[in-house]
Amino acid sequence: MLIANPDAKFQAYPDTLKNIMSVEKANESSAWLSQWSRLNHGSTPLHSLPDLATELGIADLLVKDESKRSGLGSFKALGAPIALVRLILREFPEQRFEPHGLLAGQYRSALADFTVISATDGNHGRALAAAAQSVGCRCVIVLHANVSVEREQAIAAYGAEIVRISGNYDESVEDAAALARKNEWRVVSDTSYEGYEDIPRDVMQGYGTIAAEIIETGLAFTHVFLQGGVGGLAAGIASYLWELQGERRPTFIVVEPEQADCLYQSAIAGKAARATGSVDSVMAGLACGETSPLAWRFLQPSVDFFMTIQDHEAVNAMRRLAAGSQRDIPLEAGESAVAGLAGLIRITDSPSLAAEVGIDAQSRILLISTEGATAPGVYAELVGESAMSVRARQQAWLAKA
């Protein structure tokens, strides 16, 4: 399903939003992160897929590959660390900690008794655990019933203490908040709720690094497809591009699972809303039942269309990227990473939908592949081959290019 957002605007980025998230703050966050040892040096690849573009009937299709951001395997490596650093700077102003020094572990003795906690579908918790390990503080991660054992083990590998619950993601968020109150820990969540906005803002601000790297290429896009979830990634990227490009910004389309349609429902209601489905989806990172109210403040005026897709469409998109072609590099993209491509395929398969969103033979489209095979077993089961096999084919393709 697809819905046009009547509140979307093509105008200058409002000062009311700039006072919350800005290019200036995003660039400061990016500078701090640039020296974190767990991030790979330089920008992540931006791949052109000309064969797939021709197949879809568009001029250009480019994919930003966040699986190469770090050993953590996803874009979340940009959000949790910067939120943790900014939290510590606010909590201990008298210590005069230096941001680069925090991420280098120079103050671990002073932070040994400081504990952070978060709920996660996997990637945010892994990034927070890695950041806490670097900083030297304690980390507790709450996992809901649908988080795979693979993802649990990947988080625990960074020294985090794991708490399992039987409910869904939204219930894990509530449990994490309750544990924080009981033990005087600090929640580092990527979703906001009443009275809790500073840290989710910092997480979203960290994602601006992706947008900054896109701007640096000098390329212009007519449409940008963004994953849904609670809305943090979409808000972080859309706000950055909107501030710089103003009324010339691209058309933004947000895609999410049909059973976790909280952003789609928010567009219908005109306010942050809850999903209407079961929430459980193969797109684990997007299986969120409630929109982040803070993210919605940015999405409501900037996202032009919201749409939902089915799980099998995501799986097909994973396989298409993994296969590659003569001119298209094979790409390792996880279940949540391909939502944008699945949405684009759905639209281009329908002349009426394509006309509605303005996609035609002149369109230049950007996708963000937000993660690699962060759960290798799940990836292999869905794609029909291992991530290692896909990476080997990618290297062979590069050798011939």
Short mmCIF file of C-alpha atoms in Angstrom, two decimals:
data_model
loop_
_atom_site.label_atom_id
_atom_site.label_comp_id
_atom_site.label_asym_id
_atom_site.label_seq_id
_atom_site.Cartn_x
_atom_site.Cartn_y
_atom_site.Cartn_z
CA MET A 1 0.00 0.00 0.00
CA LEU A 2 1.10 3.56 -0.68
CA ILE A 3 -0.18 6.86 0.66
CA ALA A 4 0.71 10.43 -0.29
CA ASN A 5 1.50 12.64 2.69
CA PRO A 6 -0.61 15.83 2.51
CA ASP A 7 1.65 17.55 5.05
CA ALA A 8 4.89 17.24 3.03
CA LYS A 9 6.44 20.57 2.06
CA PHE A 10 8.98 21.73 -0.51
CA GLN A 11 10.37 24.82 1.22
CA ALA A 12 13.32 25.97 3.29
CA TYR A 13 14.18 23.81 6.31
CA PRO A 14 12.28 25.33 9.27
CA ASP A 15 14.24 26.95 12.11
CA THR A 16 12.05 25.08 14.60
CA LEU A 17 13.53 21.82 13.32
CA LYS A 18 17.03 23.21 12.82
CA ASN A 19 17.12 24.04 16.53
CA ILE A 20 16.71 20.30 17.21
CA MET A 21 18.76 18.68 14.43
CA SER A 22 21.11 20.49 12.11
CA VAL A 23 23.82 19.88 9.55
CA GLU A 24 26.26 21.63 11.89
CA LYS A 25 25.63 19.16 14.72
CA ALA A 26 25.62 16.20 12.35
CA ASN A 27 29.02 17.23 10.99
CA GLU A 28 30.37 17.61 14.53
CA SER A 29 29.17 14.09 15.31
CA SER A 30 30.78 12.81 12.13
CA ALA A 31 34.10 14.39 13.08
CA TRP A 32 34.02 12.71 16.50
CA LEU A 33 33.20 9.34 14.99
CA SER A 34 35.89 9.58 12.32
CA GLN A 35 38.53 8.62 14.86
CA TRP A 36 36.63 5.72 16.47
CA SER A 37 38.73 2.62 15.90
CA ARG A 38 35.69 0.41 15.24
CA LEU A 39 34.69 2.36 12.12
CA ASN A 40 36.32 1.75 8.77
CA HIS A 41 38.20 4.69 7.33
CA GLY A 42 36.47 6.84 4.73
CA SER A 43 33.00 6.86 3.21
CA THR A 44 30.97 3.74 2.53
CA PRO A 45 30.63 2.74 -1.14
CA LEU A 46 27.96 4.25 -3.38
CA HIS A 47 27.34 1.68 -6.11
CA SER A 48 25.65 2.31 -9.44
CA LEU A 49 23.46 -0.57 -10.67
CA PRO A 50 22.86 0.20 -14.36
CA ASP A 51 21.39 -3.17 -15.29
CA LEU A 52 18.81 -3.01 -12.52
CA ALA A 53 18.05 0.62 -13.44
CA THR A 54 17.34 -0.44 -17.01
CA GLU A 55 15.19 -3.31 -15.78
CA LEU A 56 13.14 -0.90 -13.67
CA GLY A 57 12.85 1.71 -16.41
CA ILE A 58 14.72 4.53 -14.65
CA ALA A 59 17.80 6.58 -15.54
CA ASP A 60 20.04 5.73 -12.58
CA LEU A 61 19.95 3.60 -9.44
CA LEU A 62 22.58 4.04 -6.75
CA VAL A 63 22.93 2.07 -3.52
CA LYS A 64 24.83 3.32 -0.47
CA ASP A 65 26.33 0.20 1.15
CA GLU A 66 26.36 0.57 4.94
CA SER A 67 27.47 -3.04 5.46
CA LYS A 68 30.98 -1.66 4.90
CA ARG A 69 30.71 0.97 7.65
CA SER A 70 32.39 -1.21 10.26
CA GLY A 71 32.74 -4.72 11.58
CA LEU A 72 29.34 -4.15 13.21
CA GLY A 73 27.82 -4.55 9.76
CA SER A 74 25.20 -1.79 9.82
CA PHE A 75 24.47 1.94 9.86
CA LYS A 76 23.69 1.72 13.59
CA ALA A 77 27.42 2.14 14.20
CA LEU A 78 26.82 5.87 13.58
CA GLY A 79 23.97 6.40 16.05
CA ALA A 80 24.57 4.63 19.36
CA PRO A 81 28.22 5.69 19.83
CA ILE A 82 27.53 9.37 19.32
CA ALA A 83 24.50 9.22 21.61
CA LEU A 84 26.61 7.57 24.31
CA VAL A 85 29.35 10.18 23.99
CA ARG A 86 26.92 13.09 24.18
CA LEU A 87 25.14 11.49 27.15
CA ILE A 88 28.40 11.14 29.08
CA LEU A 89 29.38 14.74 28.29
CA ARG A 90 26.03 15.92 29.70
CA GLU A 91 26.17 13.64 32.75
CA PHE A 92 29.73 14.54 33.78
CA PRO A 93 30.39 18.16 32.75
CA GLU A 94 32.83 18.66 35.60
CA GLN A 95 35.10 15.93 34.24
CA ARG A 96 35.75 17.80 30.99
CA PHE A 97 35.92 14.57 29.01
CA GLU A 98 37.12 14.94 25.42
CA PRO A 99 34.94 13.14 22.80
CA HIS A 100 37.78 11.41 20.96
CA GLY A 101 39.28 10.38 24.28
CA LEU A 102 35.99 8.83 25.37
CA LEU A 103 35.79 6.62 22.30
CA ALA A 104 39.47 5.73 22.73
CA GLY A 105 38.77 4.49 26.28
CA GLN A 106 40.96 7.07 28.01
CA TYR A 107 38.46 7.58 30.84
CA ARG A 108 37.35 4.00 31.45
CA SER A 109 38.42 4.03 35.11
CA ALA A 110 36.16 7.02 35.77
CA LEU A 111 33.22 5.36 33.98
CA ALA A 112 33.48 1.81 35.30
CA ASP A 113 30.36 2.24 37.47
CA PHE A 114 28.30 4.00 34.80
CA THR A 115 25.66 1.73 33.19
CA VAL A 116 23.63 2.19 30.01
CA ILE A 117 20.71 0.06 28.86
CA SER A 118 18.64 -0.28 25.71
CA ALA A 119 16.10 -2.46 23.98
CA THR A 120 16.95 -3.55 20.46
CA ASP A 121 16.02 -5.64 17.45
CA GLY A 122 19.74 -6.35 17.10
CA ASN A 123 21.87 -3.75 15.36
CA HIS A 124 21.36 -0.79 17.73
CA GLY A 125 22.15 -2.98 20.73
CA ARG A 126 25.26 -4.33 19.06
CA ALA A 127 26.48 -0.81 18.27
CA LEU A 128 25.76 0.39 21.81
CA ALA A 129 27.55 -2.62 23.30
CA ALA A 130 30.59 -1.95 21.12
CA ALA A 131 30.60 1.74 22.04
CA ALA A 132 30.26 0.97 25.76
CA GLN A 133 33.13 -1.49 25.52
CA SER A 134 35.29 1.18 23.87
CA VAL A 135 34.32 3.82 26.41
CA GLY A 136 34.68 1.48 29.38
CA CYS A 137 31.20 1.61 30.88
CA ARG A 138 28.73 -1.21 31.57
CA CYS A 139 26.02 -2.09 29.05
CA VAL A 140 22.74 -4.02 29.47
CA ILE A 141 20.68 -4.99 26.42
CA VAL A 142 17.03 -6.10 26.51
CA LEU A 143 15.99 -8.47 23.73
CA HIS A 144 12.47 -9.47 22.79
CA ALA A 145 11.30 -12.94 21.78
CA ASN A 146 11.83 -12.50 18.03
CA VAL A 147 15.49 -11.48 18.17
CA SER A 148 17.57 -14.37 16.82
CA VAL A 149 20.15 -16.20 18.91
CA GLU A 150 22.73 -15.15 16.32
CA ARG A 151 22.05 -11.50 17.01
CA GLU A 152 22.09 -12.11 20.76
CA GLN A 153 25.51 -13.73 20.51
CA ALA A 154 26.81 -10.87 18.36
CA ILE A 155 25.77 -8.36 21.03
CA ALA A 156 27.14 -10.41 23.93
CA ALA A 157 30.48 -10.65 22.12
CA TYR A 158 31.01 -6.97 22.97
CA GLY A 159 30.61 -7.58 26.68
CA ALA A 160 26.96 -6.60 27.10
CA GLU A 161 24.73 -8.26 29.69
CA ILE A 162 21.65 -9.72 27.97
CA VAL A 163 18.11 -9.64 29.40
CA ARG A 164 15.52 -11.68 27.49
CA ILE A 165 11.77 -11.02 27.59
CA SER A 166 8.86 -12.93 26.06
CA GLY A 167 7.14 -9.92 24.45
CA ASN A 168 7.74 -7.84 21.32
CA TYR A 169 10.00 -4.86 20.59
CA ASP A 170 7.72 -2.25 22.15
CA GLU A 171 7.46 -4.30 25.33
CA SER A 172 11.25 -4.60 25.45
CA VAL A 173 11.45 -0.80 25.30
CA GLU A 174 9.13 -0.60 28.30
CA ASP A 175 11.15 -3.20 30.21
CA ALA A 176 14.41 -1.38 29.52
CA ALA A 177 12.91 1.86 30.86
CA ALA A 178 11.66 0.07 33.99
CA LEU A 179 15.06 -1.51 34.67
CA ALA A 180 16.73 1.87 34.19
CA ARG A 181 14.42 3.51 36.75
CA LYS A 182 14.93 0.69 39.25
CA ASN A 183 18.73 0.62 39.01
CA GLU A 184 19.45 4.28 38.17
CA TRP A 185 20.89 3.33 34.79
CA ARG A 186 20.70 5.50 31.66
CA VAL A 187 18.59 4.45 28.68
CA VAL A 188 20.28 4.91 25.29
CA SER A 189 17.37 4.22 22.95
CA ASP A 190 16.85 5.07 19.30
CA THR A 191 13.15 5.75 19.83
CA SER A 192 11.66 8.66 21.75
CA TYR A 193 8.76 8.83 24.17
CA GLU A 194 7.29 11.43 26.51
CA GLY A 195 10.08 13.15 28.41
CA TYR A 196 12.80 11.28 26.50
CA GLU A 197 14.08 13.03 23.39
CA ASP A 198 17.71 14.12 23.84
CA ILE A 199 19.29 10.71 23.26
CA PRO A 200 17.07 9.67 20.29
CA ARG A 201 17.89 13.07 18.77
CA ASP A 202 21.61 12.34 19.16
CA VAL A 203 21.17 8.90 17.60
CA MET A 204 19.39 10.40 14.59
CA GLN A 205 22.00 13.14 14.34
CA GLY A 206 24.68 10.48 13.99
CA TYR A 207 22.95 9.13 10.89
CA GLY A 208 23.60 12.47 9.21
CA THR A 209 27.06 11.11 8.36
CA ILE A 210 25.43 9.02 5.62
CA ALA A 211 23.76 12.08 4.12
CA ALA A 212 26.98 14.10 4.37
CA GLU A 213 28.83 11.47 2.36
CA ILE A 214 26.09 11.47 -0.26
CA ILE A 215 26.34 15.26 -0.59
CA GLU A 216 30.12 15.03 -0.97
CA THR A 217 29.70 12.98 -4.16
CA GLY A 218 28.04 15.95 -5.87
CA LEU A 219 25.34 13.66 -7.26
CA ALA A 220 21.72 14.76 -7.37
CA PHE A 221 18.72 12.46 -6.94
CA THR A 222 15.07 12.85 -7.82
CA HIS A 223 13.91 10.23 -5.27
CA VAL A 224 15.35 8.78 -2.05
CA PHE A 225 13.88 5.59 -0.56
CA LEU A 226 14.33 5.19 3.20
CA GLN A 227 13.58 2.39 5.66
CA GLY A 228 10.83 2.82 8.22
CA GLY A 229 11.22 1.31 11.69
CA VAL A 230 10.53 3.93 14.37
CA GLY A 231 11.61 6.63 11.89
CA GLY A 232 15.07 7.55 13.15
CA LEU A 233 17.13 6.76 10.05
CA ALA A 234 14.65 8.46 7.73
CA ALA A 235 14.52 11.55 9.94
CA GLY A 236 18.31 11.79 10.22
CA ILE A 237 18.89 11.60 6.47
CA ALA A 238 15.84 13.53 5.28
CA SER A 239 16.48 16.44 7.67
CA TYR A 240 20.11 16.76 6.53
CA LEU A 241 19.27 16.76 2.81
CA TRP A 242 16.29 19.06 3.37
CA GLU A 243 18.38 21.64 5.25
CA LEU A 244 20.98 21.77 2.49
CA GLN A 245 18.70 21.53 -0.52
CA GLY A 246 15.58 23.32 0.70
CA GLU A 247 12.74 23.39 -1.82
CA ARG A 248 14.97 21.53 -4.30
CA ARG A 249 15.14 18.49 -2.04
CA PRO A 250 14.41 15.06 -3.55
CA THR A 251 11.13 13.23 -3.13
CA PHE A 252 11.35 11.05 0.00
CA ILE A 253 9.58 7.69 0.15
CA VAL A 254 9.57 5.68 3.40
CA VAL A 255 9.06 1.91 3.23
CA GLU A 256 8.16 -0.49 6.06
CA PRO A 257 6.68 -4.00 6.55
CA GLU A 258 2.89 -4.12 6.17
CA GLN A 259 2.57 -5.79 9.59
CA ALA A 260 4.75 -3.08 11.21
CA ASP A 261 3.12 -0.06 9.56
CA CYS A 262 3.44 2.53 12.32
CA LEU A 263 4.72 5.29 9.99
CA TYR A 264 2.07 4.55 7.36
CA GLN A 265 -0.57 4.78 10.08
CA SER A 266 1.00 8.01 11.33
CA ALA A 267 0.58 9.51 7.86
CA ILE A 268 -3.11 8.54 7.93
CA ALA A 269 -3.63 9.92 11.44
CA GLY A 270 -1.50 13.03 10.99
CA LYS A 271 0.35 12.24 14.21
CA ALA A 272 2.69 9.60 15.63
CA ALA A 273 0.73 6.35 15.72
CA ARG A 274 0.98 2.63 16.32
CA ALA A 275 1.13 -0.24 13.84
CA THR A 276 -2.04 -2.18 13.10
CA GLY A 277 -0.44 -5.57 12.43
CA SER A 278 1.38 -8.28 14.34
CA VAL A 279 4.69 -6.34 14.05
CA ASP A 280 6.63 -9.59 13.54
CA SER A 281 8.46 -9.44 10.20
CA VAL A 282 11.43 -11.03 8.48
CA MET A 283 12.69 -7.43 8.29
CA ALA A 284 13.73 -7.60 11.93
CA GLY A 285 15.20 -4.12 12.14
CA LEU A 286 11.92 -2.61 10.91
CA ALA A 287 9.61 -4.70 13.10
CA CYS A 288 8.56 -1.74 15.25
CA GLY A 289 5.06 -1.10 16.48
CA GLU A 290 5.18 2.53 17.52
CA THR A 291 6.48 5.63 15.76
CA SER A 292 9.08 7.74 17.54
CA PRO A 293 7.26 11.05 18.22
CA LEU A 294 10.50 12.99 17.81
CA ALA A 295 11.26 11.39 14.45
CA TRP A 296 7.70 12.11 13.32
CA ARG A 297 8.24 15.85 13.84
CA PHE A 298 10.75 15.65 10.98
CA LEU A 299 9.02 13.05 8.82
CA GLN A 300 5.58 14.64 8.78
CA PRO A 301 6.71 17.76 6.87
CA SER A 302 9.39 16.10 4.71
CA VAL A 303 8.35 12.60 3.58
CA ASP A 304 6.20 12.67 0.47
CA PHE A 305 5.00 9.05 0.44
CA PHE A 306 4.74 6.21 2.94
CA MET A 307 4.36 2.64 1.75
CA THR A 308 4.28 -0.92 3.06
CA ILE A 309 5.70 -4.09 1.55
CA GLN A 310 5.39 -7.81 2.21
CA ASP A 311 8.14 -10.02 3.57
CA HIS A 312 8.50 -12.05 0.36
CA GLU A 313 9.23 -8.83 -1.55
CA ALA A 314 12.14 -8.10 0.77
CA VAL A 315 13.52 -11.62 0.30
CA ASN A 316 13.31 -11.28 -3.49
CA ALA A 317 15.16 -7.97 -3.30
CA MET A 318 17.90 -9.57 -1.18
CA ARG A 319 18.37 -12.25 -3.81
CA ARG A 320 18.43 -9.73 -6.67
CA LEU A 321 21.18 -7.67 -5.05
CA ALA A 322 23.17 -10.78 -4.10
CA ALA A 323 23.08 -12.12 -7.66
CA GLY A 324 24.43 -9.01 -9.33
CA SER A 325 24.87 -9.01 -13.12
CA GLN A 326 27.40 -8.16 -15.77
CA ARG A 327 27.29 -4.44 -14.88
CA ASP A 328 25.85 -4.61 -11.34
CA ILE A 329 28.14 -5.47 -8.45
CA PRO A 330 26.77 -8.30 -6.24
CA LEU A 331 25.78 -6.84 -2.87
CA GLU A 332 25.35 -8.41 0.56
CA ALA A 333 22.21 -6.75 1.91
CA GLY A 334 20.28 -7.89 4.97
CA GLU A 335 16.54 -8.25 5.43
CA SER A 336 15.93 -4.66 6.53
CA ALA A 337 18.47 -3.19 4.10
CA VAL A 338 16.38 -4.01 1.03
CA ALA A 339 13.08 -2.39 1.99
CA GLY A 340 13.74 0.55 -0.30
CA LEU A 341 14.51 -1.65 -3.30
CA ALA A 342 11.46 -3.81 -2.65
CA GLY A 343 9.32 -0.67 -2.54
CA LEU A 344 10.87 0.66 -5.73
CA ILE A 345 10.23 -2.61 -7.56
CA ARG A 346 6.59 -2.56 -6.41
CA ILE A 347 6.17 1.00 -7.71
CA THR A 348 7.85 0.48 -11.07
CA ASP A 349 5.76 -2.66 -11.64
CA SER A 350 2.65 -0.44 -11.49
CA PRO A 351 2.33 2.40 -14.04
CA SER A 352 -0.26 4.10 -11.84
CA LEU A 353 1.96 4.04 -8.74
CA ALA A 354 4.98 5.17 -10.74
CA ALA A 355 2.99 8.11 -12.10
CA GLU A 356 1.73 9.00 -8.63
CA VAL A 357 5.24 9.27 -7.16
CA GLY A 358 6.77 10.77 -10.30
CA ILE A 359 9.13 7.94 -11.22
CA ASP A 360 9.90 7.68 -14.94
CA ALA A 361 12.74 7.13 -17.39
CA GLN A 362 14.52 10.29 -16.17
CA SER A 363 14.46 9.40 -12.46
CA ARG A 364 17.71 9.13 -10.52
CA ILE A 365 17.06 7.10 -7.39
CA LEU A 366 19.05 6.56 -4.20
CA LEU A 367 18.70 3.55 -1.89
CA ILE A 368 20.40 3.04 1.49
CA SER A 369 21.44 -0.57 2.10
CA THR A 370 21.53 -0.26 5.87
CA GLU A 371 23.06 -3.60 6.84
CA GLY A 372 24.84 -6.70 5.65
CA ALA A 373 24.27 -10.24 6.88
CA THR A 374 24.13 -9.30 10.57
CA ALA A 375 22.46 -12.68 11.20
CA PRO A 376 24.45 -14.93 8.80
CA GLY A 377 22.28 -18.00 9.33
CA VAL A 378 19.07 -16.09 8.62
CA TYR A 379 20.67 -14.49 5.58
CA ALA A 380 21.77 -17.83 4.12
CA GLU A 381 18.33 -19.33 4.69
CA LEU A 382 16.57 -16.44 2.94
CA VAL A 383 18.97 -15.89 0.06
CA GLY A 384 19.85 -19.52 -0.55
CA GLU A 385 23.58 -19.01 -0.18
CA SER A 386 25.94 -17.70 2.47
CA ALA A 387 27.09 -14.12 2.79
CA MET A 388 30.62 -15.41 2.33
CA SER A 389 29.61 -16.76 -1.08
CA VAL A 390 28.13 -13.39 -2.07
CA ARG A 391 31.25 -11.56 -0.91
CA ALA A 392 33.42 -13.93 -2.97
CA ARG A 393 31.31 -13.21 -6.06
CA GLN A 394 31.61 -9.49 -5.32
CA GLN A 395 35.40 -9.74 -5.20
CA ALA A 396 35.43 -11.64 -8.49
CA TRP A 397 33.23 -8.95 -10.06
CA LEU A 398 35.54 -6.19 -8.80
CA ALA A 399 38.57 -8.01 -10.18
CA LYS A 400 37.01 -7.94 -13.65
CA ALA A 401 35.73 -4.36 -13.44
#
